[in-house]
Amino acid sequence: MLMLAATGPGARFGWWHFRTSFALMRYGAYVGIAAVVVSLVGLLLSRGRGRLVAVAGLALGAVAFLLPWNWRRDARQYPGIHDISTDVQNPPPFVAVAPLRQDAPNPVAYAGDSVARVQRQAYPDVQPLMLAMPVDSAFSLAVRTARQMGWEMVDQDRGQGRIEATATTPWMGFKDDVVIRVSSASGISRVDVRSKSRVGGGDAGANANRIREYLRRLRQADPRPIQTEPAP
């Protein structure tokens, strides 16, 4: 259990590479299986307090195995992509965030049709949001909502309608970058959001869920919501 408890802080505070945390989770699962087996034997052979110790070992071993096993099972349900956008034809570009990603394994550039096809199939609901308000008002609302998400604000360019921020995952401390584009669309405002991980091949759905939650809050703040525009 101590091994598993160290995986998050170890990666978050830079004590070791995040892949080391994944390895510790795997080894923790193996230790959990061994603990379950030993505890079952102890439960069968022991009496009195020995049985209580065996039950405790069985419970701890089961938790040590099930936590990483469930995480791995859930992660495999998502596609191996880490760049999600409400506009896959013309994704909002990262500008101010780009220098912050110089050493990141995942580049700022969008991978193109290969990623877009996978996203459309996996996350068909990730679409632009239309707001019944002028662009300037929509931009201000978009900034306030981004702050409410707890993101670290990197840049706000009202003239370009671009907002950039960085989100940090709660356990491992992964850095995912977000860019929001607010544009005019026939007298109303269109909001596009792109979220991309700095590391990792897949994101276990984190970027799509982040965009969904942001747009949900934005939609709730609009007194006259308009149906989300379908992607091309």
mmCIF file with all atom_site columns, C-alpha atoms in Angstrom:
data_model
loop_
_atom_site.group_PDB
_atom_site.id
_atom_site.type_symbol
_atom_site.label_atom_id
_atom_site.label_alt_id
_atom_site.label_comp_id
_atom_site.label_asym_id
_atom_site.label_entity_id
_atom_site.label_seq_id
_atom_site.pdbx_PDB_ins_code
_atom_site.Cartn_x
_atom_site.Cartn_y
_atom_site.Cartn_z
_atom_site.occupancy
_atom_site.B_iso_or_equiv
_atom_site.pdbx_formal_charge
_atom_site.auth_seq_id
_atom_site.auth_comp_id
_atom_site.auth_asym_id
_atom_site.auth_atom_id
_atom_site.pdbx_PDB_model_num
ATOM 1   C CA . MET A 1 1   ? 0.000   0.000   0.000   1.00 0.00 ? 1   MET A CA 1
ATOM 2   C CA . LEU A 1 2   ? 2.880   2.378   0.753   1.00 0.00 ? 2   LEU A CA 1
ATOM 3   C CA . MET A 1 3   ? 4.249   1.638   -2.697  1.00 0.00 ? 3   MET A CA 1
ATOM 4   C CA . LEU A 1 4   ? 0.960   2.624   -4.310  1.00 0.00 ? 4   LEU A CA 1
ATOM 5   C CA . ALA A 1 5   ? 0.586   5.689   -2.102  1.00 0.00 ? 5   ALA A CA 1
ATOM 6   C CA . ALA A 1 6   ? 3.979   6.938   -3.278  1.00 0.00 ? 6   ALA A CA 1
ATOM 7   C CA . THR A 1 7   ? 3.179   6.727   -6.999  1.00 0.00 ? 7   THR A CA 1
ATOM 8   C CA . GLY A 1 8   ? 1.299   10.016  -7.159  1.00 0.00 ? 8   GLY A CA 1
ATOM 9   C CA . PRO A 1 9   ? 3.552   12.245  -5.019  1.00 0.00 ? 9   PRO A CA 1
ATOM 10  C CA . GLY A 1 10  ? 6.669   10.698  -6.555  1.00 0.00 ? 10  GLY A CA 1
ATOM 11  C CA . ALA A 1 11  ? 5.691   11.757  -10.068 1.00 0.00 ? 11  ALA A CA 1
ATOM 12  C CA . ARG A 1 12  ? 3.999   15.001  -9.047  1.00 0.00 ? 12  ARG A CA 1
ATOM 13  C CA . PHE A 1 13  ? 6.971   16.387  -7.108  1.00 0.00 ? 13  PHE A CA 1
ATOM 14  C CA . GLY A 1 14  ? 9.620   15.104  -9.493  1.00 0.00 ? 14  GLY A CA 1
ATOM 15  C CA . TRP A 1 15  ? 11.136  12.482  -7.206  1.00 0.00 ? 15  TRP A CA 1
ATOM 16  C CA . TRP A 1 16  ? 11.233  10.138  -10.195 1.00 0.00 ? 16  TRP A CA 1
ATOM 17  C CA . HIS A 1 17  ? 9.979   9.794   -13.773 1.00 0.00 ? 17  HIS A CA 1
ATOM 18  C CA . PHE A 1 18  ? 6.247   9.212   -14.128 1.00 0.00 ? 18  PHE A CA 1
ATOM 19  C CA . ARG A 1 19  ? 6.960   5.862   -15.794 1.00 0.00 ? 19  ARG A CA 1
ATOM 20  C CA . THR A 1 20  ? 8.553   4.769   -12.528 1.00 0.00 ? 20  THR A CA 1
ATOM 21  C CA . SER A 1 21  ? 5.198   5.370   -10.854 1.00 0.00 ? 21  SER A CA 1
ATOM 22  C CA . PHE A 1 22  ? 3.512   3.142   -13.420 1.00 0.00 ? 22  PHE A CA 1
ATOM 23  C CA . ALA A 1 23  ? 6.115   0.458   -12.739 1.00 0.00 ? 23  ALA A CA 1
ATOM 24  C CA . LEU A 1 24  ? 5.514   0.770   -9.001  1.00 0.00 ? 24  LEU A CA 1
ATOM 25  C CA . MET A 1 25  ? 1.793   0.331   -9.580  1.00 0.00 ? 25  MET A CA 1
ATOM 26  C CA . ARG A 1 26  ? 2.483   -2.830  -11.551 1.00 0.00 ? 26  ARG A CA 1
ATOM 27  C CA . TYR A 1 27  ? 4.817   -4.199  -8.882  1.00 0.00 ? 27  TYR A CA 1
ATOM 28  C CA . GLY A 1 28  ? 2.296   -3.209  -6.230  1.00 0.00 ? 28  GLY A CA 1
ATOM 29  C CA . ALA A 1 29  ? -0.296  -5.347  -7.989  1.00 0.00 ? 29  ALA A CA 1
ATOM 30  C CA . TYR A 1 30  ? 2.094   -8.305  -7.962  1.00 0.00 ? 30  TYR A CA 1
ATOM 31  C CA . VAL A 1 31  ? 2.763   -7.788  -4.264  1.00 0.00 ? 31  VAL A CA 1
ATOM 32  C CA . GLY A 1 32  ? -0.988  -7.600  -3.705  1.00 0.00 ? 32  GLY A CA 1
ATOM 33  C CA . ILE A 1 33  ? -1.528  -10.958 -5.417  1.00 0.00 ? 33  ILE A CA 1
ATOM 34  C CA . ALA A 1 34  ? 1.222   -12.517 -3.309  1.00 0.00 ? 34  ALA A CA 1
ATOM 35  C CA . ALA A 1 35  ? -0.292  -11.035 -0.148  1.00 0.00 ? 35  ALA A CA 1
ATOM 36  C CA . VAL A 1 36  ? -3.709  -12.454 -1.019  1.00 0.00 ? 36  VAL A CA 1
ATOM 37  C CA . VAL A 1 37  ? -2.269  -15.934 -1.544  1.00 0.00 ? 37  VAL A CA 1
ATOM 38  C CA . VAL A 1 38  ? -0.246  -15.869 1.675   1.00 0.00 ? 38  VAL A CA 1
ATOM 39  C CA . SER A 1 39  ? -3.199  -14.477 3.625   1.00 0.00 ? 39  SER A CA 1
ATOM 40  C CA . LEU A 1 40  ? -5.527  -17.169 2.306   1.00 0.00 ? 40  LEU A CA 1
ATOM 41  C CA . VAL A 1 41  ? -3.089  -19.832 3.435   1.00 0.00 ? 41  VAL A CA 1
ATOM 42  C CA . GLY A 1 42  ? -2.757  -18.122 6.805   1.00 0.00 ? 42  GLY A CA 1
ATOM 43  C CA . LEU A 1 43  ? -6.526  -17.911 7.117   1.00 0.00 ? 43  LEU A CA 1
ATOM 44  C CA . LEU A 1 44  ? -6.824  -21.643 6.590   1.00 0.00 ? 44  LEU A CA 1
ATOM 45  C CA . LEU A 1 45  ? -4.005  -22.628 8.947   1.00 0.00 ? 45  LEU A CA 1
ATOM 46  C CA . SER A 1 46  ? -4.159  -20.068 11.747  1.00 0.00 ? 46  SER A CA 1
ATOM 47  C CA . ARG A 1 47  ? -6.480  -19.532 14.686  1.00 0.00 ? 47  ARG A CA 1
ATOM 48  C CA . GLY A 1 48  ? -7.413  -16.675 16.998  1.00 0.00 ? 48  GLY A CA 1
ATOM 49  C CA . ARG A 1 49  ? -5.516  -13.444 16.386  1.00 0.00 ? 49  ARG A CA 1
ATOM 50  C CA . GLY A 1 50  ? -3.644  -15.087 13.560  1.00 0.00 ? 50  GLY A CA 1
ATOM 51  C CA . ARG A 1 51  ? -6.868  -15.264 11.587  1.00 0.00 ? 51  ARG A CA 1
ATOM 52  C CA . LEU A 1 52  ? -7.485  -11.551 12.155  1.00 0.00 ? 52  LEU A CA 1
ATOM 53  C CA . VAL A 1 53  ? -4.021  -10.773 10.823  1.00 0.00 ? 53  VAL A CA 1
ATOM 54  C CA . ALA A 1 54  ? -4.712  -12.990 7.816   1.00 0.00 ? 54  ALA A CA 1
ATOM 55  C CA . VAL A 1 55  ? -8.014  -11.225 7.119   1.00 0.00 ? 55  VAL A CA 1
ATOM 56  C CA . ALA A 1 56  ? -6.297  -7.829  7.303   1.00 0.00 ? 56  ALA A CA 1
ATOM 57  C CA . GLY A 1 57  ? -3.574  -9.043  4.962   1.00 0.00 ? 57  GLY A CA 1
ATOM 58  C CA . LEU A 1 58  ? -6.192  -10.392 2.586   1.00 0.00 ? 58  LEU A CA 1
ATOM 59  C CA . ALA A 1 59  ? -8.016  -7.059  2.497   1.00 0.00 ? 59  ALA A CA 1
ATOM 60  C CA . LEU A 1 60  ? -4.855  -5.004  1.991   1.00 0.00 ? 60  LEU A CA 1
ATOM 61  C CA . GLY A 1 61  ? -3.577  -7.374  -0.675  1.00 0.00 ? 61  GLY A CA 1
ATOM 62  C CA . ALA A 1 62  ? -6.867  -7.206  -2.544  1.00 0.00 ? 62  ALA A CA 1
ATOM 63  C CA . VAL A 1 63  ? -6.802  -3.410  -2.503  1.00 0.00 ? 63  VAL A CA 1
ATOM 64  C CA . ALA A 1 64  ? -3.161  -3.341  -3.632  1.00 0.00 ? 64  ALA A CA 1
ATOM 65  C CA . PHE A 1 65  ? -4.088  -5.512  -6.608  1.00 0.00 ? 65  PHE A CA 1
ATOM 66  C CA . LEU A 1 66  ? -7.477  -4.069  -7.522  1.00 0.00 ? 66  LEU A CA 1
ATOM 67  C CA . LEU A 1 67  ? -6.510  -0.386  -7.578  1.00 0.00 ? 67  LEU A CA 1
ATOM 68  C CA . PRO A 1 68  ? -3.884  -0.628  -10.358 1.00 0.00 ? 68  PRO A CA 1
ATOM 69  C CA . TRP A 1 69  ? -5.832  -3.365  -12.133 1.00 0.00 ? 69  TRP A CA 1
ATOM 70  C CA . ASN A 1 70  ? -8.964  -1.205  -12.306 1.00 0.00 ? 70  ASN A CA 1
ATOM 71  C CA . TRP A 1 71  ? -6.940  1.801   -13.448 1.00 0.00 ? 71  TRP A CA 1
ATOM 72  C CA . ARG A 1 72  ? -5.318  -0.201  -16.237 1.00 0.00 ? 72  ARG A CA 1
ATOM 73  C CA . ARG A 1 73  ? -8.646  -1.725  -17.286 1.00 0.00 ? 73  ARG A CA 1
ATOM 74  C CA . ASP A 1 74  ? -10.323 1.683   -17.419 1.00 0.00 ? 74  ASP A CA 1
ATOM 75  C CA . ALA A 1 75  ? -7.411  3.233   -19.338 1.00 0.00 ? 75  ALA A CA 1
ATOM 76  C CA . ARG A 1 76  ? -7.651  0.553   -22.019 1.00 0.00 ? 76  ARG A CA 1
ATOM 77  C CA . GLN A 1 77  ? -11.227 1.566   -22.769 1.00 0.00 ? 77  GLN A CA 1
ATOM 78  C CA . TYR A 1 78  ? -9.984  4.832   -24.287 1.00 0.00 ? 78  TYR A CA 1
ATOM 79  C CA . PRO A 1 79  ? -8.128  5.370   -27.561 1.00 0.00 ? 79  PRO A CA 1
ATOM 80  C CA . GLY A 1 80  ? -4.405  6.064   -27.530 1.00 0.00 ? 80  GLY A CA 1
ATOM 81  C CA . ILE A 1 81  ? -4.664  9.770   -28.329 1.00 0.00 ? 81  ILE A CA 1
ATOM 82  C CA . HIS A 1 82  ? -3.838  12.782  -26.179 1.00 0.00 ? 82  HIS A CA 1
ATOM 83  C CA . ASP A 1 83  ? -4.892  15.810  -28.272 1.00 0.00 ? 83  ASP A CA 1
ATOM 84  C CA . ILE A 1 84  ? -8.628  16.591  -28.272 1.00 0.00 ? 84  ILE A CA 1
ATOM 85  C CA . SER A 1 85  ? -10.310 19.532  -29.987 1.00 0.00 ? 85  SER A CA 1
ATOM 86  C CA . THR A 1 86  ? -13.859 20.669  -30.642 1.00 0.00 ? 86  THR A CA 1
ATOM 87  C CA . ASP A 1 87  ? -12.641 21.673  -34.113 1.00 0.00 ? 87  ASP A CA 1
ATOM 88  C CA . VAL A 1 88  ? -10.602 18.916  -35.728 1.00 0.00 ? 88  VAL A CA 1
ATOM 89  C CA . GLN A 1 89  ? -10.507 20.673  -39.108 1.00 0.00 ? 89  GLN A CA 1
ATOM 90  C CA . ASN A 1 90  ? -8.938  23.859  -37.740 1.00 0.00 ? 90  ASN A CA 1
ATOM 91  C CA . PRO A 1 91  ? -7.830  23.219  -34.138 1.00 0.00 ? 91  PRO A CA 1
ATOM 92  C CA . PRO A 1 92  ? -7.063  26.299  -32.035 1.00 0.00 ? 92  PRO A CA 1
ATOM 93  C CA . PRO A 1 93  ? -3.258  26.712  -32.097 1.00 0.00 ? 93  PRO A CA 1
ATOM 94  C CA . PHE A 1 94  ? -1.029  26.913  -29.049 1.00 0.00 ? 94  PHE A CA 1
ATOM 95  C CA . VAL A 1 95  ? 0.967   30.156  -29.055 1.00 0.00 ? 95  VAL A CA 1
ATOM 96  C CA . ALA A 1 96  ? 1.965   31.355  -25.581 1.00 0.00 ? 96  ALA A CA 1
ATOM 97  C CA . VAL A 1 97  ? 1.996   27.774  -24.301 1.00 0.00 ? 97  VAL A CA 1
ATOM 98  C CA . ALA A 1 98  ? 4.398   26.589  -27.005 1.00 0.00 ? 98  ALA A CA 1
ATOM 99  C CA . PRO A 1 99  ? 7.618   27.622  -25.186 1.00 0.00 ? 99  PRO A CA 1
ATOM 100 C CA . LEU A 1 100 ? 6.423   25.791  -22.071 1.00 0.00 ? 100 LEU A CA 1
ATOM 101 C CA . ARG A 1 101 ? 6.268   22.563  -24.077 1.00 0.00 ? 101 ARG A CA 1
ATOM 102 C CA . GLN A 1 102 ? 9.753   22.725  -25.607 1.00 0.00 ? 102 GLN A CA 1
ATOM 103 C CA . ASP A 1 103 ? 10.976  19.750  -23.583 1.00 0.00 ? 103 ASP A CA 1
ATOM 104 C CA . ALA A 1 104 ? 7.673   17.874  -23.694 1.00 0.00 ? 104 ALA A CA 1
ATOM 105 C CA . PRO A 1 105 ? 7.596   14.570  -25.615 1.00 0.00 ? 105 PRO A CA 1
ATOM 106 C CA . ASN A 1 106 ? 4.294   15.554  -27.254 1.00 0.00 ? 106 ASN A CA 1
ATOM 107 C CA . PRO A 1 107 ? 4.723   18.493  -29.688 1.00 0.00 ? 107 PRO A CA 1
ATOM 108 C CA . VAL A 1 108 ? 2.277   21.383  -29.970 1.00 0.00 ? 108 VAL A CA 1
ATOM 109 C CA . ALA A 1 109 ? 1.376   20.563  -33.587 1.00 0.00 ? 109 ALA A CA 1
ATOM 110 C CA . TYR A 1 110 ? -1.891  18.763  -34.290 1.00 0.00 ? 110 TYR A CA 1
ATOM 111 C CA . ALA A 1 111 ? -1.340  15.298  -35.775 1.00 0.00 ? 111 ALA A CA 1
ATOM 112 C CA . GLY A 1 112 ? -4.096  15.695  -38.365 1.00 0.00 ? 112 GLY A CA 1
ATOM 113 C CA . ASP A 1 113 ? -6.633  13.324  -39.876 1.00 0.00 ? 113 ASP A CA 1
ATOM 114 C CA . SER A 1 114 ? -5.367  10.210  -38.102 1.00 0.00 ? 114 SER A CA 1
ATOM 115 C CA . VAL A 1 115 ? -6.188  11.720  -34.705 1.00 0.00 ? 115 VAL A CA 1
ATOM 116 C CA . ALA A 1 116 ? -9.352  13.424  -35.962 1.00 0.00 ? 116 ALA A CA 1
ATOM 117 C CA . ARG A 1 117 ? -10.838 10.133  -37.170 1.00 0.00 ? 117 ARG A CA 1
ATOM 118 C CA . VAL A 1 118 ? -10.189 8.426   -33.847 1.00 0.00 ? 118 VAL A CA 1
ATOM 119 C CA . GLN A 1 119 ? -11.635 11.357  -31.907 1.00 0.00 ? 119 GLN A CA 1
ATOM 120 C CA . ARG A 1 120 ? -14.823 11.484  -33.967 1.00 0.00 ? 120 ARG A CA 1
ATOM 121 C CA . GLN A 1 121 ? -15.447 7.828   -33.226 1.00 0.00 ? 121 GLN A CA 1
ATOM 122 C CA . ALA A 1 122 ? -14.493 7.907   -29.537 1.00 0.00 ? 122 ALA A CA 1
ATOM 123 C CA . TYR A 1 123 ? -15.823 11.337  -28.520 1.00 0.00 ? 123 TYR A CA 1
ATOM 124 C CA . PRO A 1 124 ? -18.578 12.366  -30.951 1.00 0.00 ? 124 PRO A CA 1
ATOM 125 C CA . ASP A 1 125 ? -20.062 14.703  -28.321 1.00 0.00 ? 125 ASP A CA 1
ATOM 126 C CA . VAL A 1 126 ? -16.976 16.936  -28.142 1.00 0.00 ? 126 VAL A CA 1
ATOM 127 C CA . GLN A 1 127 ? -18.295 19.800  -30.263 1.00 0.00 ? 127 GLN A CA 1
ATOM 128 C CA . PRO A 1 128 ? -18.044 23.609  -30.461 1.00 0.00 ? 128 PRO A CA 1
ATOM 129 C CA . LEU A 1 129 ? -20.374 25.579  -28.207 1.00 0.00 ? 129 LEU A CA 1
ATOM 130 C CA . MET A 1 130 ? -22.515 28.435  -29.534 1.00 0.00 ? 130 MET A CA 1
ATOM 131 C CA . LEU A 1 131 ? -23.325 31.265  -27.113 1.00 0.00 ? 131 LEU A CA 1
ATOM 132 C CA . ALA A 1 132 ? -26.100 33.806  -27.647 1.00 0.00 ? 132 ALA A CA 1
ATOM 133 C CA . MET A 1 133 ? -23.963 36.827  -26.781 1.00 0.00 ? 133 MET A CA 1
ATOM 134 C CA . PRO A 1 134 ? -21.424 39.152  -28.413 1.00 0.00 ? 134 PRO A CA 1
ATOM 135 C CA . VAL A 1 135 ? -17.864 37.918  -28.793 1.00 0.00 ? 135 VAL A CA 1
ATOM 136 C CA . ASP A 1 136 ? -16.503 40.325  -26.180 1.00 0.00 ? 136 ASP A CA 1
ATOM 137 C CA . SER A 1 137 ? -18.973 39.087  -23.571 1.00 0.00 ? 137 SER A CA 1
ATOM 138 C CA . ALA A 1 138 ? -18.327 35.472  -24.531 1.00 0.00 ? 138 ALA A CA 1
ATOM 139 C CA . PHE A 1 139 ? -14.575 36.008  -24.169 1.00 0.00 ? 139 PHE A CA 1
ATOM 140 C CA . SER A 1 140 ? -14.978 37.447  -20.667 1.00 0.00 ? 140 SER A CA 1
ATOM 141 C CA . LEU A 1 141 ? -17.219 34.542  -19.710 1.00 0.00 ? 141 LEU A CA 1
ATOM 142 C CA . ALA A 1 142 ? -14.729 32.063  -21.158 1.00 0.00 ? 142 ALA A CA 1
ATOM 143 C CA . VAL A 1 143 ? -11.907 33.568  -19.076 1.00 0.00 ? 143 VAL A CA 1
ATOM 144 C CA . ARG A 1 144 ? -13.954 33.486  -15.862 1.00 0.00 ? 144 ARG A CA 1
ATOM 145 C CA . THR A 1 145 ? -14.961 29.890  -16.464 1.00 0.00 ? 145 THR A CA 1
ATOM 146 C CA . ALA A 1 146 ? -11.360 28.861  -17.162 1.00 0.00 ? 146 ALA A CA 1
ATOM 147 C CA . ARG A 1 147 ? -10.322 30.381  -13.840 1.00 0.00 ? 147 ARG A CA 1
ATOM 148 C CA . GLN A 1 148 ? -13.136 28.503  -12.096 1.00 0.00 ? 148 GLN A CA 1
ATOM 149 C CA . MET A 1 149 ? -11.701 25.271  -13.493 1.00 0.00 ? 149 MET A CA 1
ATOM 150 C CA . GLY A 1 150 ? -8.593  25.890  -11.413 1.00 0.00 ? 150 GLY A CA 1
ATOM 151 C CA . TRP A 1 151 ? -6.284  26.113  -14.412 1.00 0.00 ? 151 TRP A CA 1
ATOM 152 C CA . GLU A 1 152 ? -3.079  28.140  -14.438 1.00 0.00 ? 152 GLU A CA 1
ATOM 153 C CA . MET A 1 153 ? -3.748  31.008  -16.825 1.00 0.00 ? 153 MET A CA 1
ATOM 154 C CA . VAL A 1 154 ? -0.945  31.491  -19.362 1.00 0.00 ? 154 VAL A CA 1
ATOM 155 C CA . ASP A 1 155 ? -2.274  34.088  -21.810 1.00 0.00 ? 155 ASP A CA 1
ATOM 156 C CA . GLN A 1 156 ? -5.411  36.042  -22.718 1.00 0.00 ? 156 GLN A CA 1
ATOM 157 C CA . ASP A 1 157 ? -5.510  37.731  -26.119 1.00 0.00 ? 157 ASP A CA 1
ATOM 158 C CA . ARG A 1 158 ? -8.882  39.412  -26.496 1.00 0.00 ? 158 ARG A CA 1
ATOM 159 C CA . GLY A 1 159 ? -8.044  40.723  -29.962 1.00 0.00 ? 159 GLY A CA 1
ATOM 160 C CA . GLN A 1 160 ? -7.324  37.216  -31.232 1.00 0.00 ? 160 GLN A CA 1
ATOM 161 C CA . GLY A 1 161 ? -10.059 35.652  -29.103 1.00 0.00 ? 161 GLY A CA 1
ATOM 162 C CA . ARG A 1 162 ? -7.520  33.233  -27.649 1.00 0.00 ? 162 ARG A CA 1
ATOM 163 C CA . ILE A 1 163 ? -7.130  31.999  -24.063 1.00 0.00 ? 163 ILE A CA 1
ATOM 164 C CA . GLU A 1 164 ? -4.339  29.633  -23.020 1.00 0.00 ? 164 GLU A CA 1
ATOM 165 C CA . ALA A 1 165 ? -3.970  27.784  -19.743 1.00 0.00 ? 165 ALA A CA 1
ATOM 166 C CA . THR A 1 166 ? -2.382  24.744  -18.141 1.00 0.00 ? 166 THR A CA 1
ATOM 167 C CA . ALA A 1 167 ? -4.252  22.107  -16.151 1.00 0.00 ? 167 ALA A CA 1
ATOM 168 C CA . THR A 1 168 ? -2.495  19.866  -13.626 1.00 0.00 ? 168 THR A CA 1
ATOM 169 C CA . THR A 1 169 ? -3.920  16.436  -12.886 1.00 0.00 ? 169 THR A CA 1
ATOM 170 C CA . PRO A 1 170 ? -4.590  15.862  -9.164  1.00 0.00 ? 170 PRO A CA 1
ATOM 171 C CA . TRP A 1 171 ? -2.710  12.609  -8.540  1.00 0.00 ? 171 TRP A CA 1
ATOM 172 C CA . MET A 1 172 ? 0.296   12.324  -10.847 1.00 0.00 ? 172 MET A CA 1
ATOM 173 C CA . GLY A 1 173 ? 0.591   16.045  -11.519 1.00 0.00 ? 173 GLY A CA 1
ATOM 174 C CA . PHE A 1 174 ? 0.592   15.677  -15.311 1.00 0.00 ? 174 PHE A CA 1
ATOM 175 C CA . LYS A 1 175 ? 0.560   18.984  -17.207 1.00 0.00 ? 175 LYS A CA 1
ATOM 176 C CA . ASP A 1 176 ? -2.110  19.270  -19.906 1.00 0.00 ? 176 ASP A CA 1
ATOM 177 C CA . ASP A 1 177 ? -2.386  22.474  -21.916 1.00 0.00 ? 177 ASP A CA 1
ATOM 178 C CA . VAL A 1 178 ? -5.650  24.101  -22.962 1.00 0.00 ? 178 VAL A CA 1
ATOM 179 C CA . VAL A 1 179 ? -6.335  26.685  -25.651 1.00 0.00 ? 179 VAL A CA 1
ATOM 180 C CA . ILE A 1 180 ? -9.752  28.310  -26.079 1.00 0.00 ? 180 ILE A CA 1
ATOM 181 C CA . ARG A 1 181 ? -10.828 30.214  -29.179 1.00 0.00 ? 181 ARG A CA 1
ATOM 182 C CA . VAL A 1 182 ? -13.813 32.577  -29.095 1.00 0.00 ? 182 VAL A CA 1
ATOM 183 C CA . SER A 1 183 ? -14.991 33.715  -32.523 1.00 0.00 ? 183 SER A CA 1
ATOM 184 C CA . SER A 1 184 ? -17.980 35.387  -34.140 1.00 0.00 ? 184 SER A CA 1
ATOM 185 C CA . ALA A 1 185 ? -20.496 33.196  -35.947 1.00 0.00 ? 185 ALA A CA 1
ATOM 186 C CA . SER A 1 186 ? -23.458 34.968  -37.589 1.00 0.00 ? 186 SER A CA 1
ATOM 187 C CA . GLY A 1 187 ? -24.081 37.401  -34.746 1.00 0.00 ? 187 GLY A CA 1
ATOM 188 C CA . ILE A 1 188 ? -23.461 34.912  -31.957 1.00 0.00 ? 188 ILE A CA 1
ATOM 189 C CA . SER A 1 189 ? -20.271 33.488  -30.475 1.00 0.00 ? 189 SER A CA 1
ATOM 190 C CA . ARG A 1 190 ? -18.584 30.177  -31.101 1.00 0.00 ? 190 ARG A CA 1
ATOM 191 C CA . VAL A 1 191 ? -16.286 28.659  -28.494 1.00 0.00 ? 191 VAL A CA 1
ATOM 192 C CA . ASP A 1 192 ? -13.736 26.025  -29.480 1.00 0.00 ? 192 ASP A CA 1
ATOM 193 C CA . VAL A 1 193 ? -11.532 24.243  -26.959 1.00 0.00 ? 193 VAL A CA 1
ATOM 194 C CA . ARG A 1 194 ? -8.436  22.120  -27.419 1.00 0.00 ? 194 ARG A CA 1
ATOM 195 C CA . SER A 1 195 ? -6.725  20.179  -24.640 1.00 0.00 ? 195 SER A CA 1
ATOM 196 C CA . LYS A 1 196 ? -3.432  18.325  -25.111 1.00 0.00 ? 196 LYS A CA 1
ATOM 197 C CA . SER A 1 197 ? -1.219  16.314  -22.772 1.00 0.00 ? 197 SER A CA 1
ATOM 198 C CA . ARG A 1 198 ? 2.492   17.059  -22.598 1.00 0.00 ? 198 ARG A CA 1
ATOM 199 C CA . VAL A 1 199 ? 3.442   13.432  -21.987 1.00 0.00 ? 199 VAL A CA 1
ATOM 200 C CA . GLY A 1 200 ? 1.977   10.013  -22.698 1.00 0.00 ? 200 GLY A CA 1
ATOM 201 C CA . GLY A 1 201 ? 0.538   8.315   -25.739 1.00 0.00 ? 201 GLY A CA 1
ATOM 202 C CA . GLY A 1 202 ? -2.986  8.052   -24.342 1.00 0.00 ? 202 GLY A CA 1
ATOM 203 C CA . ASP A 1 203 ? -4.771  10.196  -21.784 1.00 0.00 ? 203 ASP A CA 1
ATOM 204 C CA . ALA A 1 204 ? -7.436  7.793   -20.462 1.00 0.00 ? 204 ALA A CA 1
ATOM 205 C CA . GLY A 1 205 ? -10.104 10.266  -21.562 1.00 0.00 ? 205 GLY A CA 1
ATOM 206 C CA . ALA A 1 206 ? -8.770  13.130  -19.418 1.00 0.00 ? 206 ALA A CA 1
ATOM 207 C CA . ASN A 1 207 ? -8.648  15.763  -22.162 1.00 0.00 ? 207 ASN A CA 1
ATOM 208 C CA . ALA A 1 208 ? -12.123 14.994  -23.496 1.00 0.00 ? 208 ALA A CA 1
ATOM 209 C CA . ASN A 1 209 ? -13.566 15.037  -19.988 1.00 0.00 ? 209 ASN A CA 1
ATOM 210 C CA . ARG A 1 210 ? -11.846 18.342  -19.285 1.00 0.00 ? 210 ARG A CA 1
ATOM 211 C CA . ILE A 1 211 ? -13.383 19.914  -22.384 1.00 0.00 ? 211 ILE A CA 1
ATOM 212 C CA . ARG A 1 212 ? -16.811 18.504  -21.536 1.00 0.00 ? 212 ARG A CA 1
ATOM 213 C CA . GLU A 1 213 ? -16.708 19.925  -18.017 1.00 0.00 ? 213 GLU A CA 1
ATOM 214 C CA . TYR A 1 214 ? -15.519 23.318  -19.210 1.00 0.00 ? 214 TYR A CA 1
ATOM 215 C CA . LEU A 1 215 ? -18.237 23.591  -21.859 1.00 0.00 ? 215 LEU A CA 1
ATOM 216 C CA . ARG A 1 216 ? -20.837 22.358  -19.367 1.00 0.00 ? 216 ARG A CA 1
ATOM 217 C CA . ARG A 1 217 ? -19.979 25.196  -16.998 1.00 0.00 ? 217 ARG A CA 1
ATOM 218 C CA . LEU A 1 218 ? -19.876 27.677  -19.853 1.00 0.00 ? 218 LEU A CA 1
ATOM 219 C CA . ARG A 1 219 ? -23.280 26.524  -21.078 1.00 0.00 ? 219 ARG A CA 1
ATOM 220 C CA . GLN A 1 220 ? -24.788 26.875  -17.607 1.00 0.00 ? 220 GLN A CA 1
ATOM 221 C CA . ALA A 1 221 ? -23.537 30.460  -17.382 1.00 0.00 ? 221 ALA A CA 1
ATOM 222 C CA . ASP A 1 222 ? -25.221 31.456  -20.659 1.00 0.00 ? 222 ASP A CA 1
ATOM 223 C CA . PRO A 1 223 ? -28.750 32.788  -20.018 1.00 0.00 ? 223 PRO A CA 1
ATOM 224 C CA . ARG A 1 224 ? -29.771 31.871  -23.571 1.00 0.00 ? 224 ARG A CA 1
ATOM 225 C CA . PRO A 1 225 ? -27.962 28.655  -24.468 1.00 0.00 ? 225 PRO A CA 1
ATOM 226 C CA . ILE A 1 226 ? -27.822 27.514  -28.080 1.00 0.00 ? 226 ILE A CA 1
ATOM 227 C CA . GLN A 1 227 ? -27.471 23.916  -29.144 1.00 0.00 ? 227 GLN A CA 1
ATOM 228 C CA . THR A 1 228 ? -23.898 22.774  -29.663 1.00 0.00 ? 228 THR A CA 1
ATOM 229 C CA . GLU A 1 229 ? -22.822 22.993  -33.270 1.00 0.00 ? 229 GLU A CA 1
ATOM 230 C CA . PRO A 1 230 ? -22.048 19.623  -34.861 1.00 0.00 ? 230 PRO A CA 1
ATOM 231 C CA . ALA A 1 231 ? -18.495 19.110  -36.058 1.00 0.00 ? 231 ALA A CA 1
ATOM 232 C CA . PRO A 1 232 ? -17.834 19.038  -39.811 1.00 0.00 ? 232 PRO A CA 1
#
